[in-house]
Coordinates of N, CA and C in Angstrom, one line a residue:
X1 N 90.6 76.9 -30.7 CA 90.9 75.5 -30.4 C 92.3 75.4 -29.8
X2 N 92.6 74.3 -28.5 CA 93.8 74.3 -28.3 C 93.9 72.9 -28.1
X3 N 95.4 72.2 -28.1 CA 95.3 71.1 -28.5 C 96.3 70.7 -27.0
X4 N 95.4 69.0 -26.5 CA 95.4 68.8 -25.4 C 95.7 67.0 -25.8
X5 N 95.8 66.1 -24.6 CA 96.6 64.8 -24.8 C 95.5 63.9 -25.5
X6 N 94.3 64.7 -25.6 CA 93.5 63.6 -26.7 C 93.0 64.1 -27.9
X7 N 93.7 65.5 -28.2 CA 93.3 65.9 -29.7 C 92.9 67.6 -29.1
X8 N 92.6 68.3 -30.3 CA 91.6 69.1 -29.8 C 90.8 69.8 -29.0
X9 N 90.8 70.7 -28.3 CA 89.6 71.2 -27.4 C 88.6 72.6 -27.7
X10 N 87.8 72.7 -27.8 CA 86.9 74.1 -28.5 C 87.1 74.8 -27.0
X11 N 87.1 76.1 -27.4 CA 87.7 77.1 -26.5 C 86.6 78.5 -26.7
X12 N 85.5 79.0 -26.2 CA 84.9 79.7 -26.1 C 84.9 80.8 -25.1
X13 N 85.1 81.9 -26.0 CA 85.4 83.3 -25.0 C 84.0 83.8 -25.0
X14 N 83.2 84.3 -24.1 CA 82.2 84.9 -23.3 C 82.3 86.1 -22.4
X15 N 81.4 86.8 -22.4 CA 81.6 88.0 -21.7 C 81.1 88.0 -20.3
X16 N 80.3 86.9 -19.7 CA 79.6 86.6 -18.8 C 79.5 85.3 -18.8
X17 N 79.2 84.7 -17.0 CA 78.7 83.0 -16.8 C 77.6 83.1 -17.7
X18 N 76.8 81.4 -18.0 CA 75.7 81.3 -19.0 C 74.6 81.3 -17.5
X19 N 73.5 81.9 -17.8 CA 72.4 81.8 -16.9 C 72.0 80.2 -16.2
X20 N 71.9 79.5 -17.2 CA 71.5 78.2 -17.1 C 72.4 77.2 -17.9
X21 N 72.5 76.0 -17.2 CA 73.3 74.9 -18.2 C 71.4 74.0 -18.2
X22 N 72.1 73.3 -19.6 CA 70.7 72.2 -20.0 C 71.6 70.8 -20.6
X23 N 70.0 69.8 -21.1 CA 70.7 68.8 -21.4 C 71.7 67.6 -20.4
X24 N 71.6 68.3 -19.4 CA 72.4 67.1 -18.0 C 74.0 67.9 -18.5
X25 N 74.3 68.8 -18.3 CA 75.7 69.7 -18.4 C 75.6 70.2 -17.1
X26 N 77.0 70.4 -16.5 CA 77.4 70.6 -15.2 C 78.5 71.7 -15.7
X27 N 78.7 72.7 -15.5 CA 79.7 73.9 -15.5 C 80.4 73.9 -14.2
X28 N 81.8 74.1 -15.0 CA 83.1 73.4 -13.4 C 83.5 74.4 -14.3
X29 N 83.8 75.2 -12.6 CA 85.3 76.6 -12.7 C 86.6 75.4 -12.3
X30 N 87.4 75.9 -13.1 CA 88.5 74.8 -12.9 C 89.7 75.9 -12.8
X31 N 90.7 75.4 -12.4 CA 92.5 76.0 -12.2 C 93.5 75.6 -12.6
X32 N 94.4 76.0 -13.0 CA 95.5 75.8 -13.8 C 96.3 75.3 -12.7
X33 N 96.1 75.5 -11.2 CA 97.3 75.0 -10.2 C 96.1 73.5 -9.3
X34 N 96.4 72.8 -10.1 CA 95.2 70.9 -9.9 C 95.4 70.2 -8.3
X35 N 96.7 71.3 -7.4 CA 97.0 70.8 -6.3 C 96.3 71.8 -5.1
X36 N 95.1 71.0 -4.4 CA 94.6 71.6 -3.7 C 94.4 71.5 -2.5
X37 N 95.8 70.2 -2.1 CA 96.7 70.1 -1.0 C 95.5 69.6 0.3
X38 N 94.6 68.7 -0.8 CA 93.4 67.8 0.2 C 93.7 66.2 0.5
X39 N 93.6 65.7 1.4 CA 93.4 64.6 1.6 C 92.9 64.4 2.7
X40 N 91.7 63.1 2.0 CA 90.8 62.5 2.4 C 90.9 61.1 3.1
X41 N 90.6 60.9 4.6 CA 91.3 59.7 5.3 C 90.3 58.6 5.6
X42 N 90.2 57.4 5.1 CA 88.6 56.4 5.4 C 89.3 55.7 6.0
X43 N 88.0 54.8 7.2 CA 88.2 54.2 8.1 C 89.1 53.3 8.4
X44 N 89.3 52.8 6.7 CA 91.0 51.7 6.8 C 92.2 52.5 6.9
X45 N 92.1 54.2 7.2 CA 93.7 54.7 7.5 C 94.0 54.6 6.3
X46 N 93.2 54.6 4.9 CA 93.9 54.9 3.4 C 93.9 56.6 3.4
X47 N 94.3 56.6 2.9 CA 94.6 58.5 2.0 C 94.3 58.6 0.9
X48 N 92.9 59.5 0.4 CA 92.1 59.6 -1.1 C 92.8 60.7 -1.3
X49 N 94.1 60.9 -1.9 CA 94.4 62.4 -2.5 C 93.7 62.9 -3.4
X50 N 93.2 64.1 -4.2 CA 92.2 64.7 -4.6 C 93.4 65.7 -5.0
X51 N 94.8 65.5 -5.4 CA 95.2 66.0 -6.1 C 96.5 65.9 -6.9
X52 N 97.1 66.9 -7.4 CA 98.1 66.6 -8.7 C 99.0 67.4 -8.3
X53 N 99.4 68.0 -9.8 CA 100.9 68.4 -9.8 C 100.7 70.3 -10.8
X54 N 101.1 70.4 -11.2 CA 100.9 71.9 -12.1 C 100.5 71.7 -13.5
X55 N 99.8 72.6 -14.0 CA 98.8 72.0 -15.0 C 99.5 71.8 -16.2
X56 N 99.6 70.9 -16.8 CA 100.3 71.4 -18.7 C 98.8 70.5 -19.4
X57 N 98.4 71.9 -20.1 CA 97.3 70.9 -21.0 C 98.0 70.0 -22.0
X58 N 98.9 70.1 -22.7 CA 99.3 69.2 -23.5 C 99.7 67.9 -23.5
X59 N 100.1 67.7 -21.8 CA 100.3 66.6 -21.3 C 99.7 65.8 -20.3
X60 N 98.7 66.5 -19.9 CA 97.8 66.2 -18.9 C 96.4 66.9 -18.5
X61 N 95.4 65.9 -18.1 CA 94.0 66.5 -18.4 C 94.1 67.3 -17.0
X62 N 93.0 68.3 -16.9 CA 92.3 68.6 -15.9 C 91.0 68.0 -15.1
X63 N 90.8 67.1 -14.1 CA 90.0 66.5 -13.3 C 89.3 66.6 -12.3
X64 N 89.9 68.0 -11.6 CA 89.2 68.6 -10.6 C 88.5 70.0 -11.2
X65 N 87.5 70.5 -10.6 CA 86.4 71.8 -10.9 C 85.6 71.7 -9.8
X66 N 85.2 73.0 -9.5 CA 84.2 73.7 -8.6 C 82.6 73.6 -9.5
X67 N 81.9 72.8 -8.8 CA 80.3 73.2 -9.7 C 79.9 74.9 -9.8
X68 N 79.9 75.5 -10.6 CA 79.1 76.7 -10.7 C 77.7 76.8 -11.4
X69 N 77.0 75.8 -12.1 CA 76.0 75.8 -12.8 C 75.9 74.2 -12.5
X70 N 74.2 73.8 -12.7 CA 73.7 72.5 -12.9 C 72.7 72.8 -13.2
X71 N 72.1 71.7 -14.3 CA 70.7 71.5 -14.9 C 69.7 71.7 -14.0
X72 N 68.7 72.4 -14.3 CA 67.2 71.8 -13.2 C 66.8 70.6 -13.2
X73 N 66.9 69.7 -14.1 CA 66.7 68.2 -13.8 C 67.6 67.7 -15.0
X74 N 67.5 66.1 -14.9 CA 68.5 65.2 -15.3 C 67.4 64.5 -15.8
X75 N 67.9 64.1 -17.4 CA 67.1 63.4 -18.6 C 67.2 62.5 -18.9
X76 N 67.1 61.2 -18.2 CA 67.4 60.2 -19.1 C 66.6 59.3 -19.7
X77 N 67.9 58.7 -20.5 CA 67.6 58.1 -22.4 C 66.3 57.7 -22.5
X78 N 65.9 58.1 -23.3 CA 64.5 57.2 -23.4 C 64.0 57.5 -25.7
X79 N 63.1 57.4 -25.6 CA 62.7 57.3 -27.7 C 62.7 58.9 -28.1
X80 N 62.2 59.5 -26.9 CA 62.2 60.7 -27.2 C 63.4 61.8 -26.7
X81 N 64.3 61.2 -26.1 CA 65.7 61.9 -25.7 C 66.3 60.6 -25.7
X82 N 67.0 60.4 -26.8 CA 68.4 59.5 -27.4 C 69.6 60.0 -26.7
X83 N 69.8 61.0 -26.0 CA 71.2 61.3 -25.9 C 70.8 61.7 -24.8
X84 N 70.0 60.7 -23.5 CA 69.3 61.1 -22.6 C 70.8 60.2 -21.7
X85 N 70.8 60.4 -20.2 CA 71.7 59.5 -19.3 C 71.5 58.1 -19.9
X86 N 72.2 57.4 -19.1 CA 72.4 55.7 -19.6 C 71.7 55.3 -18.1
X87 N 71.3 56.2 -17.3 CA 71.2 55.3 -16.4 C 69.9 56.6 -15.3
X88 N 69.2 56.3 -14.6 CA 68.2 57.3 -13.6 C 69.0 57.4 -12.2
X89 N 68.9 58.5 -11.7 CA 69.7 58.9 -10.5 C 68.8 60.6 -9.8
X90 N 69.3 60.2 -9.0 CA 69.2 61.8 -8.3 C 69.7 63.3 -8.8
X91 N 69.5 64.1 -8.7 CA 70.6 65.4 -8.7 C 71.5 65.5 -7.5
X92 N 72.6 65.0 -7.6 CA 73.7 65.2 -6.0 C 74.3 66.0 -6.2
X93 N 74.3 67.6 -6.9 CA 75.4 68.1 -6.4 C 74.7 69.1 -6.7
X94 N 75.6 70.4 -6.3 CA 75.0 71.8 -6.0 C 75.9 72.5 -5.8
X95 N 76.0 74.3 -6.2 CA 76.5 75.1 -6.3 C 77.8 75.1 -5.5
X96 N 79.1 74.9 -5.5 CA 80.2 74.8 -4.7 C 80.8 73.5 -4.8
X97 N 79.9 72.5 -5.0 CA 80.9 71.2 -4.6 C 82.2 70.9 -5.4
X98 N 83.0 70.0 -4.9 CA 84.3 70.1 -5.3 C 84.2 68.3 -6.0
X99 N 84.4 69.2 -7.6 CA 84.0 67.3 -7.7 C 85.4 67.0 -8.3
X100 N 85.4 65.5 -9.2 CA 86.2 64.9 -9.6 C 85.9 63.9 -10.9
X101 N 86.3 64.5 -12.2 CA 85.6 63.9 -13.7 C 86.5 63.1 -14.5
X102 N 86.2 62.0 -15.0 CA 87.0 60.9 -15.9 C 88.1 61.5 -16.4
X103 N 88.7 61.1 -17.0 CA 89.9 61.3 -17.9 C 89.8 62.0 -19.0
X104 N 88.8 61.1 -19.7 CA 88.4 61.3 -21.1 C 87.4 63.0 -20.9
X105 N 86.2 62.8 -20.0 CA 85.9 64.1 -19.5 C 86.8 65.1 -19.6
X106 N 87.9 65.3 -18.8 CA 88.5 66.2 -19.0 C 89.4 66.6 -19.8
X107 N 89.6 65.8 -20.8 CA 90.2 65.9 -21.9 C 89.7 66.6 -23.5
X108 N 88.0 65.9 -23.3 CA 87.3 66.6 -24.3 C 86.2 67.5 -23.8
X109 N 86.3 67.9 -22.7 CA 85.3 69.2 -22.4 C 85.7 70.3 -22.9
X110 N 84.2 71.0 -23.5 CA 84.5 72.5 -23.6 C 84.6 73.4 -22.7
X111 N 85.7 74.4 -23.6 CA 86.2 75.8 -22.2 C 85.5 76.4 -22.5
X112 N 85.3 77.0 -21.6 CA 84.7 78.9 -21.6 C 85.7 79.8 -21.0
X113 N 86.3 80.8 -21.7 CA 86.9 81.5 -20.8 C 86.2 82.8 -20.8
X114 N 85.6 83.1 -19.8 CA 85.1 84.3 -18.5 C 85.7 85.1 -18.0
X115 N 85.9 86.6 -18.1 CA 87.0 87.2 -17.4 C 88.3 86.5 -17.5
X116 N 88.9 86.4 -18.0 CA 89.9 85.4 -17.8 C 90.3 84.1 -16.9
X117 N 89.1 83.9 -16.6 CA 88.8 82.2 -15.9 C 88.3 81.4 -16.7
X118 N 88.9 80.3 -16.7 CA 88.5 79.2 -17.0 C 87.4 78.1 -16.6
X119 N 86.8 77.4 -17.7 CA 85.6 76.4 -17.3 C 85.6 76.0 -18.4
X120 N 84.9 74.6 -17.2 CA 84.1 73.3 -18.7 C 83.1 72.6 -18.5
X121 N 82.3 72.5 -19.6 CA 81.3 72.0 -19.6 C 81.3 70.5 -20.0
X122 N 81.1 69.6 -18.7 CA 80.9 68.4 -19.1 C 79.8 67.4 -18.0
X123 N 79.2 66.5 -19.0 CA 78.4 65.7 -19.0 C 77.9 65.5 -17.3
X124 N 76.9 65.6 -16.8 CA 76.6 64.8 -15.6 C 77.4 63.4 -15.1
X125 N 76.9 62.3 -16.1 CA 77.5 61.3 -15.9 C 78.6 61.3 -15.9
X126 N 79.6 61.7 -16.0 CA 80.9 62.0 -16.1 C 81.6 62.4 -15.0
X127 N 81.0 62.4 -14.2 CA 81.4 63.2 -12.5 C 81.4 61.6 -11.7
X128 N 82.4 61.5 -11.3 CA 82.7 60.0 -10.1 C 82.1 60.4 -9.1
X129 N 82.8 61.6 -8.3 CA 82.4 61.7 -7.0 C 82.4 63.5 -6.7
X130 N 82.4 63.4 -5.4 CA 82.0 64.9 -5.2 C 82.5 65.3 -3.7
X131 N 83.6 66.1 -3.1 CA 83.2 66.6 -2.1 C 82.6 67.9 -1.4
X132 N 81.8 67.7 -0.5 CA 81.0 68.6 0.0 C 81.3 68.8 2.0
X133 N 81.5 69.8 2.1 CA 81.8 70.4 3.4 C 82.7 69.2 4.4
X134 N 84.2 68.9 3.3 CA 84.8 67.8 3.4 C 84.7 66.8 3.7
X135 N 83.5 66.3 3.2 CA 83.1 64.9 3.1 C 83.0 64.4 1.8
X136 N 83.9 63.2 1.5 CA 84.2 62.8 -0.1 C 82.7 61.7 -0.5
X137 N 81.7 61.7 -1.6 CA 80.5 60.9 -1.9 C 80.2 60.8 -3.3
X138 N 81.0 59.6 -3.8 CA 81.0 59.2 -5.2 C 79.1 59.6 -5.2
X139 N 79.4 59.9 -7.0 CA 77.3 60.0 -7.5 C 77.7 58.5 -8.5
X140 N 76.3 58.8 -9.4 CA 76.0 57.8 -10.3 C 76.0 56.7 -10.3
X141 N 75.9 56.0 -9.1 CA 76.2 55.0 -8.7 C 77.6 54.2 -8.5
X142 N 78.2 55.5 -8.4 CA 80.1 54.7 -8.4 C 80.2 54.2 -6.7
X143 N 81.3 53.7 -6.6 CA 81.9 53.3 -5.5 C 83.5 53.5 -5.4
X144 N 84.3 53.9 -4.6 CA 85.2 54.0 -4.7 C 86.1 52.7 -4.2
X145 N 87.1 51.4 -4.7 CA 87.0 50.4 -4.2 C 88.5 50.4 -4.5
X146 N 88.9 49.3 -3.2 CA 90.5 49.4 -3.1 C 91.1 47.8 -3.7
X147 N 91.7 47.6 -4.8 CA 91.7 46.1 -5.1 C 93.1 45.6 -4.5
X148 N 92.4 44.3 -4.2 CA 93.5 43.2 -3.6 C 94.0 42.8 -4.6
X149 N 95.8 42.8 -4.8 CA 96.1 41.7 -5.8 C 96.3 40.4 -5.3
X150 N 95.5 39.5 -6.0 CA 95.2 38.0 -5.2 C 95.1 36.9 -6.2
X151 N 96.1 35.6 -6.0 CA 95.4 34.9 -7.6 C 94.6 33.9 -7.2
X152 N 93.8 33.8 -5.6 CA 92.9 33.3 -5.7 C 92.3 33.3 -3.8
X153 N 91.4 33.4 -3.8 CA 90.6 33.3 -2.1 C 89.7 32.3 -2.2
X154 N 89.8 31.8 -0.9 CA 88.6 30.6 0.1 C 87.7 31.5 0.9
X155 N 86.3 31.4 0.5 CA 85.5 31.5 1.8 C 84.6 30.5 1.5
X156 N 83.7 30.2 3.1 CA 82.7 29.5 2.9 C 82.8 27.9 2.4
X157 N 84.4 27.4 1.9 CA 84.4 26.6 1.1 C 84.7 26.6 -0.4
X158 N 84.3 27.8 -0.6 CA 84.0 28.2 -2.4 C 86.0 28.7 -2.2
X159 N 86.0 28.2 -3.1 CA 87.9 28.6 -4.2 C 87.1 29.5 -5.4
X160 N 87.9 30.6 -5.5 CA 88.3 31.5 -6.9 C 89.3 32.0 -7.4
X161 N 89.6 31.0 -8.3 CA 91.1 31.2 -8.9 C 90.9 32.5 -9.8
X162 N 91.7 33.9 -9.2 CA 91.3 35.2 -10.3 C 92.5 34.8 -11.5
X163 N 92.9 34.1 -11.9 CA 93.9 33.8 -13.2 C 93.2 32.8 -14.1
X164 N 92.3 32.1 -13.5 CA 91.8 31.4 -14.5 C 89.9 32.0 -14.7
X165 N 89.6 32.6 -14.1 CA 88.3 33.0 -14.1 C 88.0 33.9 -15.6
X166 N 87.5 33.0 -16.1 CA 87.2 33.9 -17.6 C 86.7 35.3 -17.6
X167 N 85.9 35.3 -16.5 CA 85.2 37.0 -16.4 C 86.2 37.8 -15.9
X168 N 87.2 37.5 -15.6 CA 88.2 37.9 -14.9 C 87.9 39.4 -13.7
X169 N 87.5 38.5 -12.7 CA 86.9 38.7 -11.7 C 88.2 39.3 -10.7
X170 N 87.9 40.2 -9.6 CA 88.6 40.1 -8.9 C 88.3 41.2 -7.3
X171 N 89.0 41.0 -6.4 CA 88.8 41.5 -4.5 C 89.1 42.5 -4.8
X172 N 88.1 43.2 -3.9 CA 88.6 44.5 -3.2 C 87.6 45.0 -2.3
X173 N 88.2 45.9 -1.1 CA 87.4 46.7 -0.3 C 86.3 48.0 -0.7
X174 N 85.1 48.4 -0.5 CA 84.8 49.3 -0.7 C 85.4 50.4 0.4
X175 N 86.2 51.7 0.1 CA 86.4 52.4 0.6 C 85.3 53.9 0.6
X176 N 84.9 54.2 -0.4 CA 83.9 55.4 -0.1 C 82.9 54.6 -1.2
X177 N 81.6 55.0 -0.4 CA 80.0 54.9 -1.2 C 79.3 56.3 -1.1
X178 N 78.3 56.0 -2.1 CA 77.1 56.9 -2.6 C 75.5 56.4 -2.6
X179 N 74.8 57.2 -3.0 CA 73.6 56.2 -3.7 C 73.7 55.7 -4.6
X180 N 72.7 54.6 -4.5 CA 72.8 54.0 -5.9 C 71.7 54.0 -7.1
X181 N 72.3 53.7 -8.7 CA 71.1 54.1 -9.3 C 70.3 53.7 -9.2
X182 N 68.7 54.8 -9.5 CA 67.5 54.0 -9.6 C 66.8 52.8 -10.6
X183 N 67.9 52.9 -11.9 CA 67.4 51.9 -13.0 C 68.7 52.7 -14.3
X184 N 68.7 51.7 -15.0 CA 69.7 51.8 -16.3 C 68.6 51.6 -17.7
X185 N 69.4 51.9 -18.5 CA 68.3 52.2 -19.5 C 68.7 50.8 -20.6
X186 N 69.5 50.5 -20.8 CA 69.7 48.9 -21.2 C 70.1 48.0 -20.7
X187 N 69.7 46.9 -20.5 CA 69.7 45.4 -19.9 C 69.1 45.7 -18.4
X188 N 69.6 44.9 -17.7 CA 68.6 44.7 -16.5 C 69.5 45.0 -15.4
X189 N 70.5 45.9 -15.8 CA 71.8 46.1 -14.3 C 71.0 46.3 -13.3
X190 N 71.3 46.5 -12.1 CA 71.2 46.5 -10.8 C 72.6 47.2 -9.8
X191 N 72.6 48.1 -9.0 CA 73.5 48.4 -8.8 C 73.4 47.4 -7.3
X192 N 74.7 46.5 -7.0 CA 74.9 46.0 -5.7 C 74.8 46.9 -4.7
X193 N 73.7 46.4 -3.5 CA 73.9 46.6 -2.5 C 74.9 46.8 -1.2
X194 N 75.8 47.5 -1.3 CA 77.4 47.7 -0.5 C 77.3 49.0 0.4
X195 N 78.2 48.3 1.4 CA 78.2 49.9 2.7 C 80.0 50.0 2.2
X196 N 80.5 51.2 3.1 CA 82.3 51.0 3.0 C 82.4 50.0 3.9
X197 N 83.4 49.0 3.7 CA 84.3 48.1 4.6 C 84.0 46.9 3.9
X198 N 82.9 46.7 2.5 CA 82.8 45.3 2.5 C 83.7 44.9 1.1
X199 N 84.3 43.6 1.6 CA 84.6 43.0 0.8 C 83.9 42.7 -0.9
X200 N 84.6 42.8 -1.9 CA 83.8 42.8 -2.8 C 84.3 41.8 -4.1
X201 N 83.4 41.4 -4.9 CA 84.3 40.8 -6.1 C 83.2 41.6 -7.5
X202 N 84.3 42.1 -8.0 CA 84.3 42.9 -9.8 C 84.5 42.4 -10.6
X203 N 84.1 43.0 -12.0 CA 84.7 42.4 -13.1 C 85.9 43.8 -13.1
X204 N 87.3 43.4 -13.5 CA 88.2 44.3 -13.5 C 88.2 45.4 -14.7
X205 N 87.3 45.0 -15.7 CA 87.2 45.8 -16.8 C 86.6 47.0 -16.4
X206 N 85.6 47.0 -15.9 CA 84.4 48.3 -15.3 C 85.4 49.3 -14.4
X207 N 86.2 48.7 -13.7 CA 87.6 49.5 -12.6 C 88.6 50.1 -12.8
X208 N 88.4 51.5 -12.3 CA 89.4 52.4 -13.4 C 90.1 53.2 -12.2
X209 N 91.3 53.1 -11.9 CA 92.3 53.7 -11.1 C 92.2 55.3 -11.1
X210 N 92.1 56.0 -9.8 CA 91.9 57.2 -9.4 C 92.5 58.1 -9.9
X211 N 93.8 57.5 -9.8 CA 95.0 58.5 -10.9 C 95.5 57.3 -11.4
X212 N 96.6 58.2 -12.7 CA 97.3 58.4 -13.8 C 98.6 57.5 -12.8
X213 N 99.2 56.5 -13.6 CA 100.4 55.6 -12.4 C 101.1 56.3 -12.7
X214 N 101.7 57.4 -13.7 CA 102.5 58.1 -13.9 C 102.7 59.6 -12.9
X215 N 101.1 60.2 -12.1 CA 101.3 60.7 -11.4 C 101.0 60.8 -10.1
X216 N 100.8 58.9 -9.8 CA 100.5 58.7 -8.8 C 101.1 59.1 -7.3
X217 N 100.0 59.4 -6.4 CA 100.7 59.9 -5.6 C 100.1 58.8 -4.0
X218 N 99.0 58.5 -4.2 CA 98.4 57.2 -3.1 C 99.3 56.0 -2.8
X219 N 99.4 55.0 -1.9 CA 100.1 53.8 -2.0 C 98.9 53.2 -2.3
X220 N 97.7 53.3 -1.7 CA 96.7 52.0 -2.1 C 96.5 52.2 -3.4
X221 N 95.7 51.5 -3.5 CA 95.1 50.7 -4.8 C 94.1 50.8 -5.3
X222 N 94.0 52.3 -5.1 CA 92.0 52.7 -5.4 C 91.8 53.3 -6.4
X223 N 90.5 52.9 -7.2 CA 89.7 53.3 -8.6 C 88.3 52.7 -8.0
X224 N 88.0 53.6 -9.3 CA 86.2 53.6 -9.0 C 85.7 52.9 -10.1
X225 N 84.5 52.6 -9.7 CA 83.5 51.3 -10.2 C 82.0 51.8 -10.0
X226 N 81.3 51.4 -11.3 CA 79.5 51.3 -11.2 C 79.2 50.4 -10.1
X227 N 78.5 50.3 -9.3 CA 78.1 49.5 -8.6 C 77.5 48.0 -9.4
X228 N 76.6 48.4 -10.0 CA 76.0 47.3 -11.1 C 77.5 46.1 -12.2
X229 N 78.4 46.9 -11.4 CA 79.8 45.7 -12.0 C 80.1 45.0 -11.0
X230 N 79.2 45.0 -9.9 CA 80.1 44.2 -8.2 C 79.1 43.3 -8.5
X231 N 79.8 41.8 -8.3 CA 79.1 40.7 -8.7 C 79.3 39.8 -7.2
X232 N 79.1 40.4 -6.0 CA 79.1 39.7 -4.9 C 80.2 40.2 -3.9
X233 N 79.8 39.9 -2.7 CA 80.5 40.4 -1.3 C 80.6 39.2 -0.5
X234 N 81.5 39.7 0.6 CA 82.4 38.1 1.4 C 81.4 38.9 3.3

């Protein structure tokens, strides 16, 4: 066990990779140096950095990893797999890609250390986005979306005051898209129909900033979002 900014981490030494990952587990070779000196430029001239600073586990998670293993299919939840996805989707990723995993993900993933390399095994759903032969494409239905801070917009006639809006709603651009899911497994979500460029209105709770403000390194204002939280476009 070594202990990391959310408690805890199980730490498994192996003498070889595992043949197969199961269960919707994704194995990421990860690095102790998180800066991989990438940036990613979308059509509004923003800058997606896709990176950090030098690793310290005790103070900071790991979020970037190389896919080296994926499930042959993806399970989800249903009476007879309880601990199945929350939601039906595709398989998007494949051997090499360079993805990007929650906070909490990389905080409570298990290691494997391999030859003295490092890896963790975490969740499918747990992966935002993914680049592939430098092209950045959120999965799971995320979106990557730039928020306006605004305390209220006119279109059409319609006023939305975002300070008084109980759902507390609020603008922003989509900057990078993906597919979206095929069905969720409780209530009746729907993921919004969105290209990049469109205007959007969220609930702010579902929207979760790309980085840490502490090691922020972007000017815009971008975090990622389920699609099925976008409650309308301008």
């Amino acid at each position: 066990m070594i202990t990391t900014s959310a408690g805890e981490r199980t730490v498994l030494h192996l003498d070889k990779l595992p043949r197969k990952v199961m269960n919707n587990k994704v194995l990421l070779r990860v690095e102790d140096n998180l800066d991989d000196g990438c940036e990613y430029e979308t059509e509004g001239g923003l800058k997606l950095i896709l990176a950090g600073g030098e690793f310290e586990e005790s103070s900071r998670v790991v979020r970037f990893g190389t896919v080296v293993r994926v499930p042959d299919k993806l399970v989800t939840k249903s009476k007879s797999h309880p601990k199945g996805m929350e939601w039906e989707c595709d398989m998007e990723l494949e051997e090499g890609d360079r993805v990007l995993i929650g906070v909490m993900a990389g905080a409570n993933a298990d290691m494997l250390i391999i030859d003295d390399l490092s890896y963790f095994l975490v969740n499918y759903e747990e992966i935002i986005l993914r680049r592939r032969n430098g092209v950045v494409t959120p999965i799971n239905g995320f979106c990557v979306v730039e928020k306006f801070v605004e305390d209220k917009i006119e279109a059409d006639g319609l006023v939305l005051d975002f300070q008084k809006d109980v759902h507390d709603k609020r603008r922003g651009r989509v900057r990078f898209n993906g597919a979206n899911n095929k069905r969720y497994f409780i209530g009746s979500n729907i993921d919004a129909k969105v290209e990049v460029g469109d205007d959007v209105v969220f609930s702010i709770e579902a929207w979760t900033p790309l980085e840490d403000e502490l090691f922020a390194e972007m000017d815009a204002n971008l975090g990622y979002i389920q699609k099925s939280w976008i409650s309308g476009k301008f």
